GROMACS .gro file of C-alpha atoms in nm:
model
  293
    1MET     CA    1   2.405   1.584  -4.038
    2LYS     CA    2   2.159   1.797  -3.845
    3ALA     CA    3   1.885   1.529  -3.853
    4THR     CA    4   2.139   1.272  -3.715
    5ASP     CA    5   2.243   1.504  -3.450
    6SER     CA    6   1.893   1.556  -3.332
    7ALA     CA    7   1.818   1.183  -3.347
    8ILE     CA    8   2.113   1.119  -3.104
    9LYS     CA    9   2.058   1.425  -2.877
   10PRO     CA   10   1.793   1.226  -2.671
   11LEU     CA   11   2.033   0.932  -2.617
   12LYS     CA   12   2.262   1.176  -2.446
   13ASN     CA   13   1.995   1.305  -2.221
   14SER     CA   14   2.000   1.176  -1.854
   15GLN     CA   15   1.632   1.239  -1.807
   16PHE     CA   16   1.567   1.023  -2.105
   17TRP     CA   17   1.757   0.727  -1.998
   18LEU     CA   18   1.605   0.745  -1.632
   19LEU     CA   19   1.275   0.770  -1.779
   20GLY     CA   20   1.328   0.482  -1.979
   21ILE     CA   21   1.495   0.256  -1.706
   22GLY     CA   22   1.208   0.349  -1.454
   23GLY     CA   23   0.936   0.261  -1.716
   24GLY     CA   24   1.101  -0.058  -1.768
   25LEU     CA   25   1.115  -0.160  -1.413
   26ILE     CA   26   0.757  -0.060  -1.376
   27ALA     CA   27   0.654  -0.282  -1.653
   28ILE     CA   28   0.849  -0.564  -1.521
   29LEU     CA   29   0.736  -0.552  -1.170
   30LEU     CA   30   0.379  -0.473  -1.234
   31THR     CA   31   0.364  -0.774  -1.487
   32LEU     CA   32   0.491  -1.005  -1.211
   33VAL     CA   33   0.238  -0.883  -0.968
   34TRP     CA   34  -0.031  -0.921  -1.233
   35ARG     CA   35   0.087  -1.305  -1.287
   36THR     CA   36   0.051  -1.389  -0.913
   37GLY     CA   37  -0.320  -1.288  -0.923
   38ASP     CA   38  -0.296  -1.068  -0.614
   39ASP     CA   39  -0.537  -0.811  -0.738
   40SER     CA   40  -0.531  -0.616  -0.409
   41TYR     CA   41  -0.149  -0.552  -0.430
   42LEU     CA   42  -0.179  -0.486  -0.799
   43GLY     CA   43  -0.424  -0.236  -0.738
   44ILE     CA   44  -0.242  -0.047  -0.453
   45SER     CA   45   0.082  -0.070  -0.664
   46VAL     CA   46  -0.053   0.118  -0.951
   47LEU     CA   47  -0.201   0.380  -0.705
   48CYS     CA   48   0.124   0.431  -0.522
   49LEU     CA   49   0.314   0.448  -0.870
   50PHE     CA   50   0.058   0.699  -1.000
   51ALA     CA   51   0.128   0.921  -0.666
   52VAL     CA   52   0.506   0.893  -0.724
   53ALA     CA   53   0.475   0.993  -1.090
   54SER     CA   54   0.256   1.290  -0.993
   55THR     CA   55   0.499   1.424  -0.720
   56LEU     CA   56   0.799   1.377  -0.965
   57VAL     CA   57   0.609   1.584  -1.245
   58GLU     CA   58   0.517   1.861  -1.001
   59LYS     CA   59   0.858   1.909  -0.904
   60ARG     CA   60   1.057   1.801  -1.211
   61HIS     CA   61   1.204   2.152  -1.278
   62LYS     CA   62   1.345   2.186  -0.924
   63LEU     CA   63   1.529   1.834  -0.935
   64THR     CA   64   1.919   1.834  -0.959
   65LEU     CA   65   2.020   1.530  -1.169
   66GLU     CA   66   2.385   1.487  -1.117
   67SER     CA   67   2.554   1.175  -0.988
   68GLY     CA   68   2.907   1.051  -0.932
   69ILE     CA   69   3.067   0.732  -1.017
   70PHE     CA   70   3.037   0.548  -0.683
   71PRO     CA   71   2.646   0.632  -0.647
   72SER     CA   72   2.610   0.555  -1.013
   73ILE     CA   73   2.761   0.212  -0.975
   74LEU     CA   74   2.558   0.150  -0.648
   75GLY     CA   75   2.242   0.246  -0.828
   76ILE     CA   76   2.319   0.015  -1.120
   77THR     CA   77   2.370  -0.275  -0.866
   78PHE     CA   78   2.039  -0.222  -0.708
   79ILE     CA   79   1.884  -0.217  -1.059
   80GLY     CA   80   2.072  -0.513  -1.172
   81PHE     CA   81   1.964  -0.705  -0.875
   82ILE     CA   82   1.599  -0.640  -0.950
   83LEU     CA   83   1.640  -0.743  -1.311
   84TRP     CA   84   1.836  -1.068  -1.223
   85GLN     CA   85   1.582  -1.181  -0.948
   86SER     CA   86   1.286  -1.087  -1.186
   87ALA     CA   87   1.444  -1.325  -1.463
   88ASN     CA   88   1.498  -1.606  -1.214
   89LEU     CA   89   1.184  -1.589  -0.970
   90HIS     CA   90   0.985  -1.900  -0.901
   91HIS     CA   91   0.653  -1.929  -0.693
   92GLY     CA   92   0.712  -1.951  -0.334
   93LYS     CA   93   0.766  -1.740  -0.011
   94TRP     CA   94   1.041  -1.539  -0.172
   95LEU     CA   95   0.821  -1.429  -0.469
   96LYS     CA   96   0.579  -1.239  -0.253
   97THR     CA   97   0.873  -1.104  -0.037
   98PHE     CA   98   1.046  -0.986  -0.351
   99LEU     CA   99   0.739  -0.832  -0.518
  100HIS     CA  100   0.680  -0.633  -0.192
  101ILE     CA  101   1.042  -0.499  -0.146
  102SER     CA  102   1.138  -0.451  -0.521
  103PRO     CA  103   0.949  -0.113  -0.578
  104PHE     CA  104   1.163   0.036  -0.285
  105ILE     CA  105   1.479  -0.124  -0.400
  106SER     CA  106   1.427  -0.001  -0.741
  107ALA     CA  107   1.352   0.364  -0.620
  108ILE     CA  108   1.671   0.363  -0.441
  109GLY     CA  109   1.869   0.253  -0.727
  110LEU     CA  110   1.702   0.519  -0.965
  111SER     CA  111   1.735   0.784  -0.717
  112LEU     CA  112   2.132   0.714  -0.666
  113LEU     CA  113   2.156   0.698  -1.049
  114ALA     CA  114   1.988   1.019  -1.107
  115SER     CA  115   2.130   1.246  -0.821
  116GLY     CA  116   2.373   1.056  -0.624
  117LEU     CA  117   2.416   1.059  -0.229
  118LYS     CA  118   2.401   1.443  -0.219
  119GLY     CA  119   2.059   1.467  -0.416
  120PHE     CA  120   1.914   1.157  -0.257
  121LYS     CA  121   1.678   1.355  -0.024
  122GLN     CA  122   1.522   1.509  -0.335
  123PHE     CA  123   1.316   1.200  -0.358
  124TRP     CA  124   1.244   1.127   0.005
  125GLN     CA  125   0.877   1.167  -0.071
  126GLU     CA  126   0.868   0.915  -0.331
  127LEU     CA  127   1.078   0.669  -0.142
  128THR     CA  128   0.855   0.697   0.172
  129ILE     CA  129   0.542   0.609  -0.054
  130LEU     CA  130   0.712   0.298  -0.211
  131PHE     CA  131   0.859   0.190   0.125
  132PHE     CA  132   0.493   0.187   0.271
  133LEU     CA  133   0.369  -0.015  -0.036
  134GLY     CA  134   0.523  -0.326   0.091
  135VAL     CA  135   0.831  -0.317   0.324
  136PRO     CA  136   0.608  -0.285   0.639
  137LYS     CA  137   0.424  -0.608   0.574
  138VAL     CA  138   0.726  -0.804   0.499
  139THR     CA  139   0.913  -0.675   0.802
  140ILE     CA  140   0.625  -0.745   1.037
  141LEU     CA  141   0.580  -1.108   0.893
  142SER     CA  142   0.939  -1.165   0.915
  143LEU     CA  143   1.008  -1.032   1.263
  144ILE     CA  144   0.685  -1.028   1.460
  145ASP     CA  145   0.443  -1.311   1.555
  146ILE     CA  146   0.111  -1.192   1.438
  147THR     CA  147  -0.090  -1.456   1.630
  148PRO     CA  148  -0.203  -1.189   1.882
  149LEU     CA  149  -0.357  -0.993   1.616
  150ALA     CA  150  -0.547  -1.317   1.485
  151THR     CA  151  -0.662  -1.367   1.844
  152LEU     CA  152  -0.779  -1.001   1.892
  153THR     CA  153  -0.971  -1.027   1.544
  154ALA     CA  154  -1.120  -1.366   1.642
  155LYS     CA  155  -1.235  -1.184   1.985
  156TYR     CA  156  -1.381  -0.893   1.800
  157SER     CA  157  -1.580  -1.101   1.540
  158THR     CA  158  -1.696  -1.314   1.823
  159LEU     CA  159  -1.838  -1.011   1.992
  160LEU     CA  160  -2.005  -0.888   1.683
  161LEU     CA  161  -2.185  -1.220   1.634
  162TRP     CA  162  -2.276  -1.226   1.999
  163TYR     CA  163  -2.439  -0.880   1.975
  164THR     CA  164  -2.632  -0.964   1.672
  165GLY     CA  165  -2.806  -1.256   1.851
  166PHE     CA  166  -2.616  -1.558   1.733
  167GLU     CA  167  -2.521  -1.852   1.964
  168VAL     CA  168  -2.139  -1.832   1.955
  169SER     CA  169  -1.825  -1.906   2.148
  170LEU     CA  170  -1.450  -1.878   2.137
  171GLN     CA  171  -1.195  -2.128   2.194
  172ASP     CA  172  -0.840  -1.992   2.122
  173ASN     CA  173  -0.876  -1.869   1.752
  174TYR     CA  174  -1.178  -2.090   1.682
  175ILE     CA  175  -1.506  -1.918   1.634
  176ASN     CA  176  -1.769  -2.198   1.713
  177LEU     CA  177  -2.136  -2.177   1.604
  178PRO     CA  178  -2.382  -2.463   1.680
  179THR     CA  179  -2.362  -2.597   1.318
  180GLY     CA  180  -1.988  -2.508   1.245
  181GLY     CA  181  -1.715  -2.241   1.269
  182ILE     CA  182  -1.385  -2.117   1.140
  183LYS     CA  183  -1.021  -2.079   1.259
  184VAL     CA  184  -0.880  -1.711   1.247
  185ALA     CA  185  -0.533  -1.797   1.108
  186GLY     CA  186  -0.253  -1.528   1.083
  187GLU     CA  187  -0.334  -1.476   0.723
  188CYS     CA  188  -0.680  -1.351   0.805
  189ALA     CA  189  -0.589  -1.097   1.072
  190GLY     CA  190  -0.613  -0.817   0.837
  191LEU     CA  191  -0.244  -0.751   0.821
  192GLU     CA  192  -0.258  -0.698   0.434
  193TRP     CA  193  -0.565  -0.441   0.454
  194MET     CA  194  -0.388  -0.249   0.730
  195CYS     CA  195  -0.073  -0.207   0.518
  196HIS     CA  196  -0.267  -0.122   0.195
  197LEU     CA  197  -0.461   0.150   0.383
  198LEU     CA  198  -0.176   0.255   0.551
  199SER     CA  199  -0.001   0.330   0.187
  200LEU     CA  200  -0.315   0.529   0.105
  201ALA     CA  201  -0.283   0.733   0.423
  202VAL     CA  202   0.105   0.796   0.336
  203ILE     CA  203  -0.031   0.922  -0.034
  204GLY     CA  204  -0.307   1.136   0.111
  205LEU     CA  205  -0.059   1.304   0.377
  206PHE     CA  206   0.188   1.404   0.091
  207MET     CA  207  -0.074   1.486  -0.192
  208PHE     CA  208  -0.364   1.629   0.036
  209PRO     CA  209  -0.213   1.717   0.368
  210PRO     CA  210  -0.456   1.824   0.667
  211LYS     CA  211  -0.381   2.029   0.928
  212PRO     CA  212  -0.051   1.933   1.125
  213LYS     CA  213  -0.235   1.844   1.440
  214ARG     CA  214  -0.449   1.618   1.246
  215ARG     CA  215  -0.205   1.417   1.049
  216ILE     CA  216  -0.134   1.188   1.329
  217LEU     CA  217  -0.505   1.080   1.312
  218VAL     CA  218  -0.468   0.957   0.936
  219PRO     CA  219  -0.237   0.643   0.972
  220ILE     CA  220  -0.435   0.561   1.313
  221VAL     CA  221  -0.759   0.570   1.153
  222ALA     CA  222  -0.631   0.368   0.846
  223VAL     CA  223  -0.538   0.095   1.048
  224PHE     CA  224  -0.846   0.103   1.279
  225VAL     CA  225  -1.075   0.088   0.994
  226ALA     CA  226  -0.907  -0.195   0.822
  227PHE     CA  227  -0.913  -0.393   1.142
  228LEU     CA  228  -1.302  -0.321   1.212
  229VAL     CA  229  -1.403  -0.413   0.845
  230ASN     CA  230  -1.175  -0.724   0.843
  231GLY     CA  231  -1.340  -0.847   1.201
  232ALA     CA  232  -1.680  -0.792   1.030
  233ARG     CA  233  -1.585  -0.982   0.738
  234ILE     CA  234  -1.459  -1.269   0.953
  235ALA     CA  235  -1.781  -1.273   1.127
  236ILE     CA  236  -1.987  -1.295   0.819
  237LEU     CA  237  -1.738  -1.577   0.698
  238ALA     CA  238  -1.821  -1.778   1.025
  239VAL     CA  239  -2.200  -1.771   0.967
  240MET     CA  240  -2.132  -1.887   0.603
  241ALA     CA  241  -1.926  -2.175   0.737
  242ALA     CA  242  -2.181  -2.263   0.985
  243LYS     CA  243  -2.444  -2.298   0.720
  244GLN     CA  244  -2.201  -2.562   0.547
  245HIS     CA  245  -2.212  -2.387   0.186
  246GLN     CA  246  -1.881  -2.426   0.074
  247PRO     CA  247  -1.901  -2.246  -0.261
  248THR     CA  248  -2.046  -1.951  -0.106
  249PHE     CA  249  -1.787  -1.932   0.178
  250HIS     CA  250  -1.502  -2.000  -0.084
  251TYR     CA  251  -1.624  -1.701  -0.296
  252TRP     CA  252  -1.659  -1.455  -0.016
  253HIS     CA  253  -1.318  -1.593   0.166
  254VAL     CA  254  -1.072  -1.622  -0.125
  255GLY     CA  255  -1.269  -1.555  -0.442
  256GLY     CA  256  -1.406  -1.244  -0.611
  257GLY     CA  257  -1.615  -1.158  -0.322
  258SER     CA  258  -1.336  -1.106  -0.079
  259SER     CA  259  -1.244  -0.796  -0.276
  260VAL     CA  260  -1.566  -0.635  -0.205
  261PHE     CA  261  -1.452  -0.598   0.173
  262GLY     CA  262  -1.145  -0.420   0.048
  263ILE     CA  263  -1.333  -0.177  -0.159
  264ILE     CA  264  -1.575  -0.092   0.142
  265THR     CA  265  -1.240  -0.056   0.358
  266VAL     CA  266  -1.116   0.207   0.115
  267LEU     CA  267  -1.443   0.380   0.077
  268ILE     CA  268  -1.480   0.417   0.451
  269PHE     CA  269  -1.124   0.564   0.489
  270GLY     CA  270  -1.193   0.780   0.176
  271LEU     CA  271  -1.512   0.913   0.338
  272PHE     CA  272  -1.329   0.987   0.669
  273TYR     CA  273  -1.017   1.158   0.465
  274TRP     CA  274  -1.274   1.370   0.268
  275PHE     CA  275  -1.470   1.486   0.571
  276LEU     CA  276  -1.116   1.589   0.738
  277LEU     CA  277  -1.031   1.808   0.428
  278HIS     CA  278  -1.379   1.933   0.397
  279GLU     CA  279  -1.410   2.020   0.763
  280GLN     CA  280  -1.059   2.211   0.722
  281GLU     CA  281  -1.179   2.398   0.418
  282ILE     CA  282  -1.508   2.517   0.595
  283LYS     CA  283  -1.307   2.655   0.873
  284LYS     CA  284  -1.089   2.844   0.648
  285GLN     CA  285  -1.406   2.992   0.454
  286ASN     CA  286  -1.534   3.098   0.789
  287ILE     CA  287  -1.221   3.276   0.883
  288ALA     CA  288  -1.201   3.452   0.553
  289GLU     CA  289  -1.556   3.557   0.580
  290SER     CA  290  -1.511   3.694   0.943
  291SER     CA  291  -1.194   3.877   0.839
  292SER     CA  292  -1.389   4.041   0.536
  293GLN     CA  293  -1.626   4.164   0.763
   0.00000   0.00000   0.00000
C-alpha cells in the first residue's frame, strides 16, 4: 500500500504536471522548427528556452503555484490551440508565423495554468524572452513595409563596394557591377538577424545586466551590428553574382555559408557585451581598491 501511494504521489503534484506539459510542448515545437530546416531560428529557440529554464530554476522556490478555474480553462485553451495547430500544420506562410508565435502563446498558457491571473507577473521575464523570440518579426512583417530597410541595406552595401574600389552603381534596390549584380529584396534586408540579436540582447539584460544607464545601448547595438554585417554580406554576394559563379553564390546566399555571417554577427555582439561587463567589473575593482586604501 505504501509503494502504491508513493507511485501516485507525483501524479498529484502540480509541478510534475506543469513540467511534463512544458517539456512536451518544447519537444513538439523544436521538432517542427527542425523539420523546416531553419537552423538559425532553431539555434536561437534553444538558447531562449535554455535561458527561460535557467531563470525558472533560479527562482523555483519563490514561485506561488495556485490557479483558479477560469485561468486554468483559459490556459488549457491556449495549450490546446498549440497542440491542435501542431497536428494540422501544412507548409506555407502560416507555418512560419505559427512557429514564431507558438512559444509565447505556450508560455502564456502554462503561466495561467500554473499561477492564474494573480501570479501571472511572476513569469514576466520568461514571457518577455519568449515574446522577443519571434513575435516582433511576425508583427513587423505583418504590419510594416520593410522595403525602406531593403533600400537602406542596398545603399550601404553599394557604399562599401564603392569604398573598396569596385565600379558599382545603384538603381532602386539593384546593385549593379559591370558584369552583373543583385536585387536586395525584403528577405535580404537583415530583419531576421536583427530580431535574433535582439533576442540575445534581452537574454543578456536579464541574465547578465549591465549598469542601468548602459542597458539602452544593448538592443541598439544589437540591431546596428546585425545591419552592418548583413550589409557586408550583401556586398560580398553582389561580387559573387557579378562573377557569374552560381554554385558559390548559392552556397553563401542560402546554403551552409549563409550561417557563417550569422555566427560572425553573434560573435561581434558577444564581444561588445563582454567588453561592457568587463569594463563595469574593472570600475568596481578600482572603487573597491580606492576605498580600502
